[in-house]
mmCIF file of C-alpha atoms in Angstrom:
data_model
loop_
_atom_site.group_PDB
_atom_site.id
_atom_site.type_symbol
_atom_site.label_atom_id
_atom_site.label_comp_id
_atom_site.label_asym_id
_atom_site.label_seq_id
_atom_site.Cartn_x
_atom_site.Cartn_y
_atom_site.Cartn_z
ATOM 1 C CA MET A 27 -2.184 22.970 9.594
ATOM 2 C CA SER A 28 -0.551 19.598 11.427
ATOM 3 C CA ASN A 29 2.337 18.544 13.253
ATOM 4 C CA SER A 30 1.627 15.538 10.771
ATOM 5 C CA PHE A 31 3.073 17.383 8.037
ATOM 6 C CA ALA A 32 6.432 17.170 9.402
ATOM 7 C CA PHE A 33 6.295 13.809 8.787
ATOM 8 C CA LYS A 34 8.036 12.829 5.804
ATOM 9 C CA PRO A 35 8.219 8.829 5.502
ATOM 10 C CA VAL A 36 8.254 6.918 3.781
ATOM 11 C CA CYS A 37 -7.002 6.334 -7.167
ATOM 12 C CA PHE A 38 -7.636 7.042 -9.583
ATOM 13 C CA PHE A 39 -11.548 5.627 -8.938
ATOM 14 C CA VAL A 40 -12.011 2.908 -11.588
ATOM 15 C CA SER A 41 -15.212 4.150 -13.446
ATOM 16 C CA LEU A 42 -18.364 6.339 -11.678
ATOM 17 C CA PHE A 43 -21.639 4.132 -13.087
ATOM 18 C CA LEU A 44 -21.276 0.821 -14.643
ATOM 19 C CA ALA A 45 -24.223 1.976 -16.819
ATOM 20 C CA PHE A 46 -21.464 4.787 -18.847
ATOM 21 C CA THR A 47 -23.044 4.272 -22.152
ATOM 22 C CA ALA A 48 -26.415 5.691 -20.952
ATOM 23 C CA CYS A 49 -24.148 9.282 -20.149
ATOM 24 C CA GLU A 50 -25.798 11.268 -22.479
ATOM 25 C CA GLN A 51 -28.590 11.299 -21.235
ATOM 26 C CA LYS A 52 -28.677 9.739 -17.131
ATOM 27 C CA SER A 53 -28.279 12.488 -14.557
ATOM 28 C CA VAL A 54 -25.951 12.658 -12.059
ATOM 29 C CA PRO A 55 -28.135 11.889 -8.475
ATOM 30 C CA ASP A 56 -29.344 15.413 -6.853
ATOM 31 C CA SER A 57 -28.250 17.525 -9.624
ATOM 32 C CA THR A 58 -29.315 19.213 -12.697
ATOM 33 C CA THR A 59 -25.746 18.691 -14.557
ATOM 34 C CA THR A 60 -25.364 15.332 -16.482
ATOM 35 C CA LEU A 61 -22.671 12.776 -16.856
ATOM 36 C CA SER A 62 -21.968 14.355 -20.443
ATOM 37 C CA ASP A 63 -21.944 17.751 -18.918
ATOM 38 C CA TYR A 64 -20.041 16.991 -15.986
ATOM 39 C CA PHE A 65 -17.365 15.500 -17.836
ATOM 40 C CA SER A 66 -16.932 18.229 -20.394
ATOM 41 C CA SER A 67 -14.048 20.157 -21.135
ATOM 42 C CA ALA A 68 -13.698 23.569 -22.691
ATOM 43 C CA GLU A 69 -10.002 23.254 -23.089
ATOM 44 C CA ALA A 70 -8.489 23.758 -26.215
ATOM 45 C CA SER A 71 -6.344 21.194 -28.100
ATOM 46 C CA PRO A 72 -4.375 19.458 -27.113
ATOM 47 C CA LYS A 73 -6.432 18.944 -24.083
ATOM 48 C CA SER A 74 -4.434 18.694 -20.491
ATOM 49 C CA GLY A 75 -6.700 16.545 -18.284
ATOM 50 C CA GLY A 76 -8.153 19.574 -16.965
ATOM 51 C CA VAL A 77 -4.171 21.040 -15.440
ATOM 52 C CA ARG A 78 -3.476 24.620 -15.492
ATOM 53 C CA LEU A 79 -0.719 26.484 -14.625
ATOM 54 C CA ILE A 80 -1.749 29.690 -12.729
ATOM 55 C CA PRO A 81 0.471 32.209 -13.355
ATOM 56 C CA ILE A 82 0.740 34.277 -9.480
ATOM 57 C CA LYS A 83 2.253 37.653 -9.287
ATOM 58 C CA THR A 84 4.211 38.379 -5.882
ATOM 59 C CA PRO A 85 6.395 40.624 -4.141
ATOM 60 C CA LYS A 86 9.468 38.803 -5.485
ATOM 61 C CA GLY A 87 8.152 38.211 -9.063
ATOM 62 C CA GLU A 88 5.861 35.776 -10.880
ATOM 63 C CA PHE A 89 5.588 32.286 -10.795
ATOM 64 C CA LYS A 90 3.533 29.127 -11.290
ATOM 65 C CA VAL A 91 1.260 27.117 -9.315
ATOM 66 C CA TRP A 92 -0.464 23.219 -10.812
ATOM 67 C CA THR A 93 -4.492 23.086 -10.333
ATOM 68 C CA LYS A 94 -6.208 20.322 -11.907
ATOM 69 C CA ARG A 95 -9.656 20.547 -12.732
ATOM 70 C CA PHE A 96 -11.595 17.023 -11.472
ATOM 71 C CA GLY A 97 -15.535 17.515 -13.519
ATOM 72 C CA ASN A 98 -17.607 20.215 -14.395
ATOM 73 C CA ASN A 99 -20.646 22.151 -12.375
ATOM 74 C CA PRO A 100 -21.515 25.613 -12.669
ATOM 75 C CA LYS A 101 -23.120 26.082 -9.297
ATOM 76 C CA ILE A 102 -20.551 23.584 -7.425
ATOM 77 C CA LYS A 103 -17.094 24.079 -7.777
ATOM 78 C CA VAL A 104 -14.399 22.815 -4.446
ATOM 79 C CA LEU A 105 -11.490 24.764 -4.419
ATOM 80 C CA LEU A 106 -9.254 22.695 -2.336
ATOM 81 C CA LEU A 107 -6.573 23.857 -0.035
ATOM 82 C CA HIS A 108 -3.904 20.965 1.439
ATOM 83 C CA GLY A 109 -1.965 21.436 4.487
ATOM 84 C CA GLY A 110 1.391 21.397 5.662
ATOM 85 C CA PRO A 111 2.156 24.849 5.279
ATOM 86 C CA ALA A 112 3.992 22.979 1.723
ATOM 87 C CA CYS A 113 2.419 19.784 1.572
ATOM 88 C CA THR A 114 0.542 18.497 -1.673
ATOM 89 C CA HIS A 115 -2.623 17.541 -2.727
ATOM 90 C CA GLU A 116 -2.214 14.342 -3.321
ATOM 91 C CA TYR A 117 -3.790 13.492 0.323
ATOM 92 C CA PHE A 118 -7.405 14.664 -1.083
ATOM 93 C CA GLU A 119 -7.408 11.638 -3.855
ATOM 94 C CA SER A 120 -9.557 10.295 -1.647
ATOM 95 C CA PHE A 121 -12.165 12.602 -2.833
ATOM 96 C CA GLU A 122 -12.673 11.332 -6.260
ATOM 97 C CA SER A 123 -14.204 8.448 -4.311
ATOM 98 C CA PHE A 124 -17.247 10.336 -3.509
ATOM 99 C CA LEU A 125 -17.353 13.414 -4.746
ATOM 100 C CA PRO A 126 -17.951 12.738 -8.709
ATOM 101 C CA GLN A 127 -20.900 10.369 -8.831
ATOM 102 C CA GLU A 128 -22.299 13.815 -6.647
ATOM 103 C CA GLY A 129 -21.526 15.485 -9.586
ATOM 104 C CA ILE A 130 -19.652 18.040 -7.786
ATOM 105 C CA GLU A 131 -16.788 19.746 -9.519
ATOM 106 C CA PHE A 132 -13.434 20.186 -7.501
ATOM 107 C CA ILE A 133 -9.465 21.116 -8.013
ATOM 108 C CA TYR A 134 -6.837 19.699 -6.745
ATOM 109 C CA TYR A 135 -4.151 22.867 -6.173
ATOM 110 C CA ASP A 136 -0.328 22.598 -4.844
ATOM 111 C CA GLN A 137 0.095 25.718 -3.239
ATOM 112 C CA LEU A 138 3.537 28.414 -4.581
ATOM 113 C CA GLY A 139 6.834 26.200 -3.416
ATOM 114 C CA SER A 140 4.284 22.878 -3.145
ATOM 115 C CA ALA A 141 4.867 19.505 -5.696
ATOM 116 C CA TYR A 142 4.310 20.437 -9.120
ATOM 117 C CA SER A 143 4.375 24.366 -8.297
ATOM 118 C CA ASP A 144 7.083 26.776 -8.750
ATOM 119 C CA GLN A 145 9.450 26.231 -5.204
ATOM 120 C CA PRO A 146 10.983 29.608 -5.240
ATOM 121 C CA ALA A 147 13.751 29.707 -2.437
ATOM 122 C CA ASP A 148 13.200 33.269 -0.960
ATOM 123 C CA THR A 149 11.774 32.556 2.328
ATOM 124 C CA SER A 150 10.604 35.916 2.788
ATOM 125 C CA LEU A 151 7.609 34.646 -0.011
ATOM 126 C CA TRP A 152 6.183 32.195 3.080
ATOM 127 C CA ASN A 153 3.839 34.587 5.063
ATOM 128 C CA LEU A 154 0.069 34.333 5.421
ATOM 129 C CA PRO A 155 -0.904 38.098 4.371
ATOM 130 C CA ARG A 156 0.931 36.473 0.795
ATOM 131 C CA PHE A 157 -0.818 33.271 0.604
ATOM 132 C CA VAL A 158 -4.010 34.680 0.718
ATOM 133 C CA GLU A 159 -3.145 36.564 -1.889
ATOM 134 C CA GLU A 160 -2.655 33.737 -3.957
ATOM 135 C CA VAL A 161 -5.439 32.065 -3.616
ATOM 136 C CA GLU A 162 -7.715 35.291 -4.749
ATOM 137 C CA GLN A 163 -5.028 35.090 -7.982
ATOM 138 C CA VAL A 164 -5.921 31.461 -8.154
ATOM 139 C CA ARG A 165 -9.949 31.979 -8.009
ATOM 140 C CA GLN A 166 -9.873 34.949 -10.110
ATOM 141 C CA ALA A 167 -8.120 32.365 -13.037
ATOM 142 C CA LEU A 168 -10.424 30.338 -12.665
ATOM 143 C CA GLY A 169 -13.376 31.838 -12.900
ATOM 144 C CA LEU A 170 -14.807 31.008 -9.140
ATOM 145 C CA ASN A 171 -17.515 33.792 -7.988
ATOM 146 C CA LYS A 172 -20.057 33.648 -5.662
ATOM 147 C CA ASP A 173 -22.397 32.179 -7.043
ATOM 148 C CA ASN A 174 -20.729 28.781 -7.020
ATOM 149 C CA PHE A 175 -16.852 28.971 -5.093
ATOM 150 C CA TYR A 176 -16.493 26.591 -2.692
ATOM 151 C CA LEU A 177 -13.429 26.999 -0.401
ATOM 152 C CA LEU A 178 -12.427 24.171 1.550
ATOM 153 C CA GLY A 179 -9.255 24.225 3.922
ATOM 154 C CA HIS A 180 -7.728 20.952 5.475
ATOM 155 C CA SER A 181 -5.367 21.420 8.600
ATOM 156 C CA TRP A 182 -3.239 24.348 7.588
ATOM 157 C CA GLY A 183 -5.496 25.091 4.562
ATOM 158 C CA GLY A 184 -7.843 25.836 7.147
ATOM 159 C CA ILE A 185 -5.677 28.862 8.230
ATOM 160 C CA LEU A 186 -5.415 30.196 5.096
ATOM 161 C CA ALA A 187 -9.624 29.535 4.402
ATOM 162 C CA MET A 188 -10.297 31.363 7.384
ATOM 163 C CA GLN A 189 -7.797 34.406 6.718
ATOM 164 C CA TYR A 190 -8.970 33.996 2.830
ATOM 165 C CA ALA A 191 -12.876 34.096 3.928
ATOM 166 C CA LEU A 192 -12.317 37.171 6.530
ATOM 167 C CA LYS A 193 -10.572 39.156 3.646
ATOM 168 C CA TYR A 194 -12.792 38.008 1.096
ATOM 169 C CA GLN A 195 -15.681 36.476 1.623
ATOM 170 C CA GLN A 196 -17.818 38.194 -1.001
ATOM 171 C CA ASN A 197 -16.639 36.264 -3.318
ATOM 172 C CA LEU A 198 -17.414 32.560 -1.197
ATOM 173 C CA LYS A 199 -20.638 30.399 -1.622
ATOM 174 C CA GLY A 200 -19.095 28.202 0.785
ATOM 175 C CA LEU A 201 -16.968 27.787 3.254
ATOM 176 C CA ILE A 202 -14.942 24.642 4.877
ATOM 177 C CA VAL A 203 -13.331 24.153 7.642
ATOM 178 C CA SER A 204 -11.778 20.348 8.306
ATOM 179 C CA ASN A 205 -9.747 19.644 11.265
ATOM 180 C CA MET A 206 -8.475 23.147 12.241
ATOM 181 C CA MET A 207 -8.688 25.639 15.422
ATOM 182 C CA ALA A 208 -8.878 28.798 14.831
ATOM 183 C CA SER A 209 -5.876 29.793 17.537
ATOM 184 C CA CYS A 210 -2.372 28.132 16.946
ATOM 185 C CA PRO A 211 -2.017 29.131 20.710
ATOM 186 C CA LYS A 212 -4.987 27.109 21.501
ATOM 187 C CA TYR A 213 -3.885 24.419 19.411
ATOM 188 C CA GLY A 214 -0.139 24.258 20.699
ATOM 189 C CA ALA A 215 -1.889 24.114 24.484
ATOM 190 C CA TYR A 216 -4.161 20.999 23.180
ATOM 191 C CA ALA A 217 -1.017 19.651 22.097
ATOM 192 C CA ASP A 218 0.952 20.384 25.491
ATOM 193 C CA ASN A 219 -1.342 19.377 27.607
ATOM 194 C CA VAL A 220 -3.643 16.819 26.752
ATOM 195 C CA LEU A 221 -2.398 14.647 23.637
ATOM 196 C CA SER A 222 1.437 14.508 24.969
ATOM 197 C CA LYS A 223 -0.144 13.333 28.865
ATOM 198 C CA GLN A 224 -2.167 10.726 26.485
ATOM 199 C CA MET A 225 1.270 9.177 25.312
ATOM 200 C CA ASP A 226 3.757 6.520 27.588
ATOM 201 C CA PRO A 227 5.548 9.558 30.034
ATOM 202 C CA LYS A 228 9.012 7.724 28.745
ATOM 203 C CA VAL A 229 7.766 7.430 25.637
ATOM 204 C CA LEU A 230 7.220 11.422 26.266
ATOM 205 C CA LYS A 231 10.422 12.036 27.652
ATOM 206 C CA GLU A 232 12.075 10.156 24.900
ATOM 207 C CA VAL A 233 10.965 12.576 22.642
ATOM 208 C CA GLN A 234 11.103 16.128 24.633
ATOM 209 C CA ASP A 235 15.115 15.251 25.273
ATOM 210 C CA LEU A 236 15.452 14.667 21.717
ATOM 211 C CA GLU A 237 13.491 17.909 20.876
ATOM 212 C CA ALA A 238 15.631 20.174 23.401
ATOM 213 C CA LYS A 239 19.032 18.418 21.471
ATOM 214 C CA GLY A 240 17.273 19.897 18.213
ATOM 215 C CA GLN A 241 16.856 16.559 16.963
ATOM 216 C CA TYR A 242 14.369 16.000 15.054
ATOM 217 C CA THR A 243 15.290 14.833 11.753
ATOM 218 C CA ALA A 244 16.930 11.878 14.408
ATOM 219 C CA PRO A 245 15.546 8.401 13.419
ATOM 220 C CA ARG A 246 14.662 7.737 16.376
ATOM 221 C CA TYR A 247 12.146 11.051 16.550
ATOM 222 C CA MET A 248 9.825 9.222 14.050
ATOM 223 C CA GLU A 249 10.827 6.260 15.735
ATOM 224 C CA LEU A 250 8.995 6.644 18.476
ATOM 225 C CA LEU A 251 6.573 9.415 17.296
ATOM 226 C CA ILE A 252 4.925 6.711 14.362
ATOM 227 C CA PRO A 253 3.309 4.395 16.537
ATOM 228 C CA ASN A 254 3.271 7.230 19.422
ATOM 229 C CA PHE A 255 1.675 10.073 18.106
ATOM 230 C CA TYR A 256 0.814 9.639 14.277
ATOM 231 C CA GLU A 257 -1.218 6.147 13.559
ATOM 232 C CA LYS A 258 -3.268 7.549 17.231
ATOM 233 C CA HIS A 259 -3.941 10.939 16.207
ATOM 234 C CA ILE A 260 -2.769 11.605 12.549
ATOM 235 C CA LEU A 261 -4.177 8.644 10.595
ATOM 236 C CA ARG A 262 -6.044 5.713 12.682
ATOM 237 C CA LYS A 263 -3.948 2.906 10.746
ATOM 238 C CA PRO A 264 -0.877 1.310 10.879
ATOM 239 C CA SER A 265 1.563 3.344 9.329
ATOM 240 C CA ALA A 266 2.841 0.319 6.818
ATOM 241 C CA GLU A 267 -1.599 0.829 5.906
ATOM 242 C CA TRP A 268 -0.889 4.181 4.823
ATOM 243 C CA PRO A 269 -2.627 5.020 1.540
ATOM 244 C CA ASP A 270 -0.160 5.183 -1.245
ATOM 245 C CA ALA A 271 -2.157 8.902 -2.110
ATOM 246 C CA VAL A 272 -0.744 10.010 1.384
ATOM 247 C CA ASN A 273 2.752 8.574 1.267
ATOM 248 C CA ARG A 274 2.835 10.401 -2.300
ATOM 249 C CA THR A 275 2.114 13.879 -0.462
ATOM 250 C CA PHE A 276 4.623 13.016 3.133
ATOM 251 C CA ALA A 277 7.714 12.227 0.614
ATOM 252 C CA LYS A 278 7.293 15.721 -0.639
ATOM 253 C CA VAL A 279 6.649 17.986 1.858
ATOM 254 C CA ASN A 280 8.793 20.841 1.684
ATOM 255 C CA SER A 281 10.891 21.036 4.973
ATOM 256 C CA THR A 282 11.847 25.119 4.324
ATOM 257 C CA ILE A 283 8.433 26.294 4.513
ATOM 258 C CA TYR A 284 6.921 24.023 7.197
ATOM 259 C CA VAL A 285 9.676 24.958 9.266
ATOM 260 C CA SER A 286 9.868 28.829 8.811
ATOM 261 C CA MET A 287 5.779 28.766 9.156
ATOM 262 C CA GLN A 288 5.075 25.420 11.379
ATOM 263 C CA GLY A 289 8.517 25.177 13.458
ATOM 264 C CA PRO A 290 10.151 21.527 13.890
ATOM 265 C CA SER A 291 8.440 20.218 17.094
ATOM 266 C CA GLU A 292 5.171 17.830 17.275
ATOM 267 C CA PHE A 293 4.410 19.517 20.518
ATOM 268 C CA GLY A 294 3.831 23.528 19.402
ATOM 269 C CA ILE A 295 4.234 26.065 16.966
ATOM 270 C CA SER A 296 7.393 28.075 17.033
ATOM 271 C CA GLY A 297 7.333 29.242 13.247
ATOM 272 C CA LYS A 298 5.400 32.394 11.950
ATOM 273 C CA LEU A 299 2.293 30.937 12.942
ATOM 274 C CA GLU A 300 2.991 30.682 16.984
ATOM 275 C CA LYS A 301 0.753 33.972 17.646
ATOM 276 C CA TRP A 302 -1.939 33.105 14.453
ATOM 277 C CA ASP A 303 -5.392 33.126 16.385
ATOM 278 C CA VAL A 304 -9.065 34.602 14.520
ATOM 279 C CA SER A 305 -11.077 33.472 17.225
ATOM 280 C CA ALA A 306 -12.288 36.868 17.596
ATOM 281 C CA ASP A 307 -13.339 37.247 14.589
ATOM 282 C CA LEU A 308 -14.912 34.598 13.267
ATOM 283 C CA PRO A 309 -18.694 35.910 13.902
ATOM 284 C CA LYS A 310 -17.054 38.440 10.888
ATOM 285 C CA ILE A 311 -17.527 35.453 8.213
ATOM 286 C CA LYS A 312 -21.269 35.475 7.345
ATOM 287 C CA THR A 313 -20.602 32.965 4.461
ATOM 288 C CA PRO A 314 -22.340 29.628 5.090
ATOM 289 C CA THR A 315 -19.691 27.521 6.862
ATOM 290 C CA LEU A 316 -18.671 23.996 7.631
ATOM 291 C CA VAL A 317 -16.789 22.923 10.311
ATOM 292 C CA ILE A 318 -15.102 19.168 10.123
ATOM 293 C CA GLY A 319 -13.612 17.874 13.463
ATOM 294 C CA SER A 320 -12.296 13.954 14.516
ATOM 295 C CA SER A 321 -12.674 12.676 18.281
ATOM 296 C CA HIS A 322 -8.617 11.780 17.770
ATOM 297 C CA ASP A 323 -7.692 14.843 16.162
ATOM 298 C CA THR A 324 -4.452 16.396 16.590
ATOM 299 C CA MET A 325 -6.616 19.518 17.040
ATOM 300 C CA ASP A 326 -9.479 19.525 20.136
ATOM 301 C CA PRO A 327 -12.604 18.660 18.843
ATOM 302 C CA GLU A 328 -14.575 20.279 21.509
ATOM 303 C CA TYR A 329 -12.532 23.984 20.452
ATOM 304 C CA MET A 330 -13.782 22.652 16.400
ATOM 305 C CA LYS A 331 -17.542 22.073 17.816
ATOM 306 C CA TRP A 332 -17.210 25.589 19.569
ATOM 307 C CA MET A 333 -16.086 27.482 16.518
ATOM 308 C CA SER A 334 -18.550 26.066 14.772
ATOM 309 C CA THR A 335 -21.287 28.545 17.039
ATOM 310 C CA GLN A 336 -19.128 31.378 16.430
ATOM 311 C CA PHE A 337 -19.695 31.589 12.882
ATOM 312 C CA PRO A 338 -23.253 33.175 12.255
ATOM 313 C CA ASN A 339 -24.254 30.317 9.630
ATOM 314 C CA SER A 340 -22.493 27.578 10.673
ATOM 315 C CA GLN A 341 -22.990 23.950 10.673
ATOM 316 C CA PHE A 342 -20.320 21.325 12.471
ATOM 317 C CA VAL A 343 -19.712 17.324 11.790
ATOM 318 C CA LEU A 344 -18.157 15.040 14.126
ATOM 319 C CA CYS A 345 -16.063 12.377 12.651
ATOM 320 C CA PRO A 346 -15.832 10.160 15.735
ATOM 321 C CA ASN A 347 -13.301 7.326 14.458
ATOM 322 C CA GLY A 348 -11.468 10.329 12.898
ATOM 323 C CA GLY A 349 -7.637 11.254 13.432
ATOM 324 C CA HIS A 350 -6.611 14.838 11.409
ATOM 325 C CA MET A 351 -7.005 13.021 8.282
ATOM 326 C CA SER A 352 -10.521 11.996 8.410
ATOM 327 C CA MET A 353 -10.931 11.722 4.876
ATOM 328 C CA TRP A 354 -9.236 8.935 4.996
ATOM 329 C CA ASP A 355 -9.294 7.043 8.608
ATOM 330 C CA ASP A 356 -13.125 8.380 9.043
ATOM 331 C CA GLN A 357 -14.548 8.203 5.341
ATOM 332 C CA GLU A 358 -18.183 6.885 6.831
ATOM 333 C CA HIS A 359 -18.629 10.302 8.343
ATOM 334 C CA TYR A 360 -16.526 12.881 6.369
ATOM 335 C CA PHE A 361 -18.195 12.785 3.338
ATOM 336 C CA PRO A 362 -22.297 12.463 3.861
ATOM 337 C CA GLY A 363 -21.252 15.238 5.940
ATOM 338 C CA LEU A 364 -19.367 16.894 3.448
ATOM 339 C CA LEU A 365 -21.920 16.288 0.962
ATOM 340 C CA ALA A 366 -25.073 17.172 2.577
ATOM 341 C CA PHE A 367 -23.618 20.409 3.055
ATOM 342 C CA LEU A 368 -22.366 21.364 -0.734
ATOM 343 C CA LYS A 369 -25.942 20.010 -2.113
ATOM 344 C CA GLN A 370 -27.667 22.437 0.700
ATOM 345 C CA LYS A 371 -29.380 25.157 -2.541
#
């Protein structure tokens, strides 16, 4: 859950191997899955390219959520939990340039209320326990289990992943917490005491004045934040150069859900997640865990490093050049660290 997902501004990879004609015999590196197996499909006709709309039951009735499987590996299946809340799967498209060539299956998933999934208007649905149960229903529908199920949560998705693991870790083979702290109060304090102090005092004062007036959607608010906050801590490139996948994600954010759970401010949390803190519960998660942090993140990198010492079976990867979306601005560290974790026996 990042302040990035309040911002609403505003590829598919070409080929895996040049020698694709030999795919029947050639094995994917470091995997027992052949290319023909990886690209196999058990879908009934007409084939959908891996897309499935999964029905989920909620206290307010049944809805459908959108998923898309990429590849097939019986031992490594990574379900991706996007940030926000209420962002979209699209900013994970950078994974297509790294995971398929290693034979790793991954599954895009728009959570209820996001992008291609149903978007009910009942605000009582937007709470963490219900989202946890949604993930469990998606797991069951996709046939994921303790022998193959890796759960990767980025930002708000990291909150959801940790909360899921605290209840359902018996279903997991591995957990990846990407760019998220285990404490919203500590996250808010880091934004207030560290990140805000790095801004030009005049810029910070104008931002705070706009927030005091409740003018979060004013054009000037984003005019200030984009160069002074987003380009420094969210995705460390000029916003004009941000990837299309990221812009498509931000263009689809469901602001009703975001504000309900995170709150409207860039410096602190005021929504339903304001007091969420599982720092003391991390030792209960015995599942092999990878924590990924970034030196220029909106999240405190030192806290995320500390987090990795609290899980009993954990590793830590630091992206020294990255911001909150280090799968884009520090791919040199993000993906080697992730792949090494996924390919462990």
